[in-house]
Amino acid sequence: ENSKITAYNVSAGQLTEDYIRPQSDTVIHLFSNVLDIIEFERHNIASILNSDMSHNHILVCVSPFYQENGRGALMDEFGNMLRSMRCEYKLEKHTDDWKNPFSCQVRIFVSAYY
């Protein structure tokens, strides 16, 4: 009820710290099907998140699971950029790993001091 949801219609490279001015101590960020896009400007977002030590950040990241090192490694590369966070949860399912006709990878990163 008291949560505020804010969506931005700008590219990741256009985001600034002014866009992320949380009003609560804990902020949940959802990244769905963007971290596996090569052109997605993940460095800018990581830089903004690394500079904010006054909030607890939880990042929920979801994309298809690619077994190759190109697009498949981008989510972990993003996680490695987050100096102030740790990976709390990791899931990888290829289409051969279960009954479903799709693949999935999930990472949940949390502030190291959370």
XYZ file of C-alpha atoms in Angstrom:
114
model
C 0.000 0.000 0.000
C 2.739 2.431 0.907
C 5.095 1.350 -1.850
C 5.844 3.689 -4.683
C 6.562 2.249 -8.118
C 8.428 4.399 -10.605
C 9.041 3.444 -14.226
C 11.351 5.376 -16.541
C 11.165 5.500 -20.307
C 14.809 6.360 -20.961
C 17.812 4.331 -21.999
C 20.078 2.957 -19.284
C 22.789 5.362 -20.393
C 20.476 8.330 -19.796
C 19.741 7.383 -16.174
C 21.294 9.611 -13.549
C 21.332 9.572 -9.766
C 18.410 12.004 -9.928
C 16.212 9.218 -11.291
C 16.986 6.985 -8.332
C 16.094 9.003 -5.265
C 14.474 6.418 -3.002
C 12.131 7.540 -0.277
C 12.505 4.328 1.718
C 15.477 2.505 3.185
C 15.048 -0.535 0.927
C 14.653 -0.340 -2.852
C 13.802 -3.254 -5.158
C 15.018 -2.955 -8.755
C 13.597 -5.280 -11.436
C 15.688 -6.093 -14.499
C 13.693 -8.345 -16.795
C 15.129 -9.363 -20.161
C 17.548 -6.452 -20.475
C 20.849 -7.597 -18.956
C 21.360 -10.127 -21.755
C 21.160 -7.413 -24.412
C 24.667 -6.549 -25.549
C 23.821 -2.865 -26.165
C 22.283 -2.382 -22.692
C 24.358 0.178 -20.804
C 24.846 -1.776 -17.569
C 28.009 0.139 -16.584
C 26.017 3.321 -15.978
C 23.476 1.585 -13.724
C 26.201 -0.221 -11.787
C 28.011 3.068 -11.257
C 24.870 4.737 -9.871
C 24.131 1.813 -7.555
C 27.745 1.622 -6.368
C 27.668 5.286 -5.399
C 24.591 4.928 -3.147
C 25.558 3.497 0.230
C 22.630 5.013 2.112
C 19.959 2.543 0.924
C 19.488 -1.204 0.875
C 19.229 -2.243 -2.759
C 17.756 -5.545 -3.912
C 18.152 -6.325 -7.621
C 15.997 -9.039 -9.160
C 17.487 -9.935 -12.551
C 15.819 -12.354 -14.990
C 16.596 -13.333 -18.570
C 16.768 -16.386 -20.824
C 19.647 -18.721 -20.014
C 22.295 -18.737 -22.712
C 25.004 -21.338 -22.270
C 27.526 -19.549 -24.471
C 29.959 -17.006 -23.094
C 28.639 -14.006 -25.073
C 25.135 -13.067 -23.996
C 25.151 -15.808 -21.387
C 27.895 -14.119 -19.373
C 26.382 -10.622 -19.325
C 24.314 -11.058 -16.161
C 27.323 -12.263 -14.177
C 29.428 -9.458 -15.663
C 26.835 -6.996 -14.368
C 26.982 -8.647 -10.944
C 30.769 -8.298 -10.912
C 30.386 -4.553 -11.524
C 28.326 -4.190 -8.337
C 31.104 -3.606 -5.818
C 28.746 -2.933 -2.938
C 26.520 -5.995 -3.532
C 26.631 -9.751 -3.302
C 24.740 -12.437 -5.212
C 22.203 -13.869 -2.781
C 20.442 -16.255 -5.184
C 21.316 -17.852 -8.523
C 19.228 -20.098 -10.796
C 20.009 -21.352 -14.300
C 17.705 -23.636 -16.261
C 18.263 -24.564 -19.886
C 15.429 -26.049 -21.932
C 17.080 -29.483 -21.481
C 17.126 -29.101 -17.672
C 13.384 -29.274 -17.106
C 9.993 -29.927 -18.724
C 9.341 -26.333 -19.739
C 9.992 -25.219 -23.346
C 12.024 -22.184 -22.276
C 15.219 -21.334 -20.448
C 15.692 -19.056 -17.493
C 18.396 -17.462 -15.410
C 17.767 -15.492 -12.250
C 20.123 -13.552 -10.010
C 19.201 -11.662 -6.886
C 21.826 -9.198 -5.730
C 21.594 -7.453 -2.364
C 23.526 -4.658 -0.748
C 26.478 -6.100 1.140
C 25.361 -4.402 4.326
C 21.716 -5.535 4.022
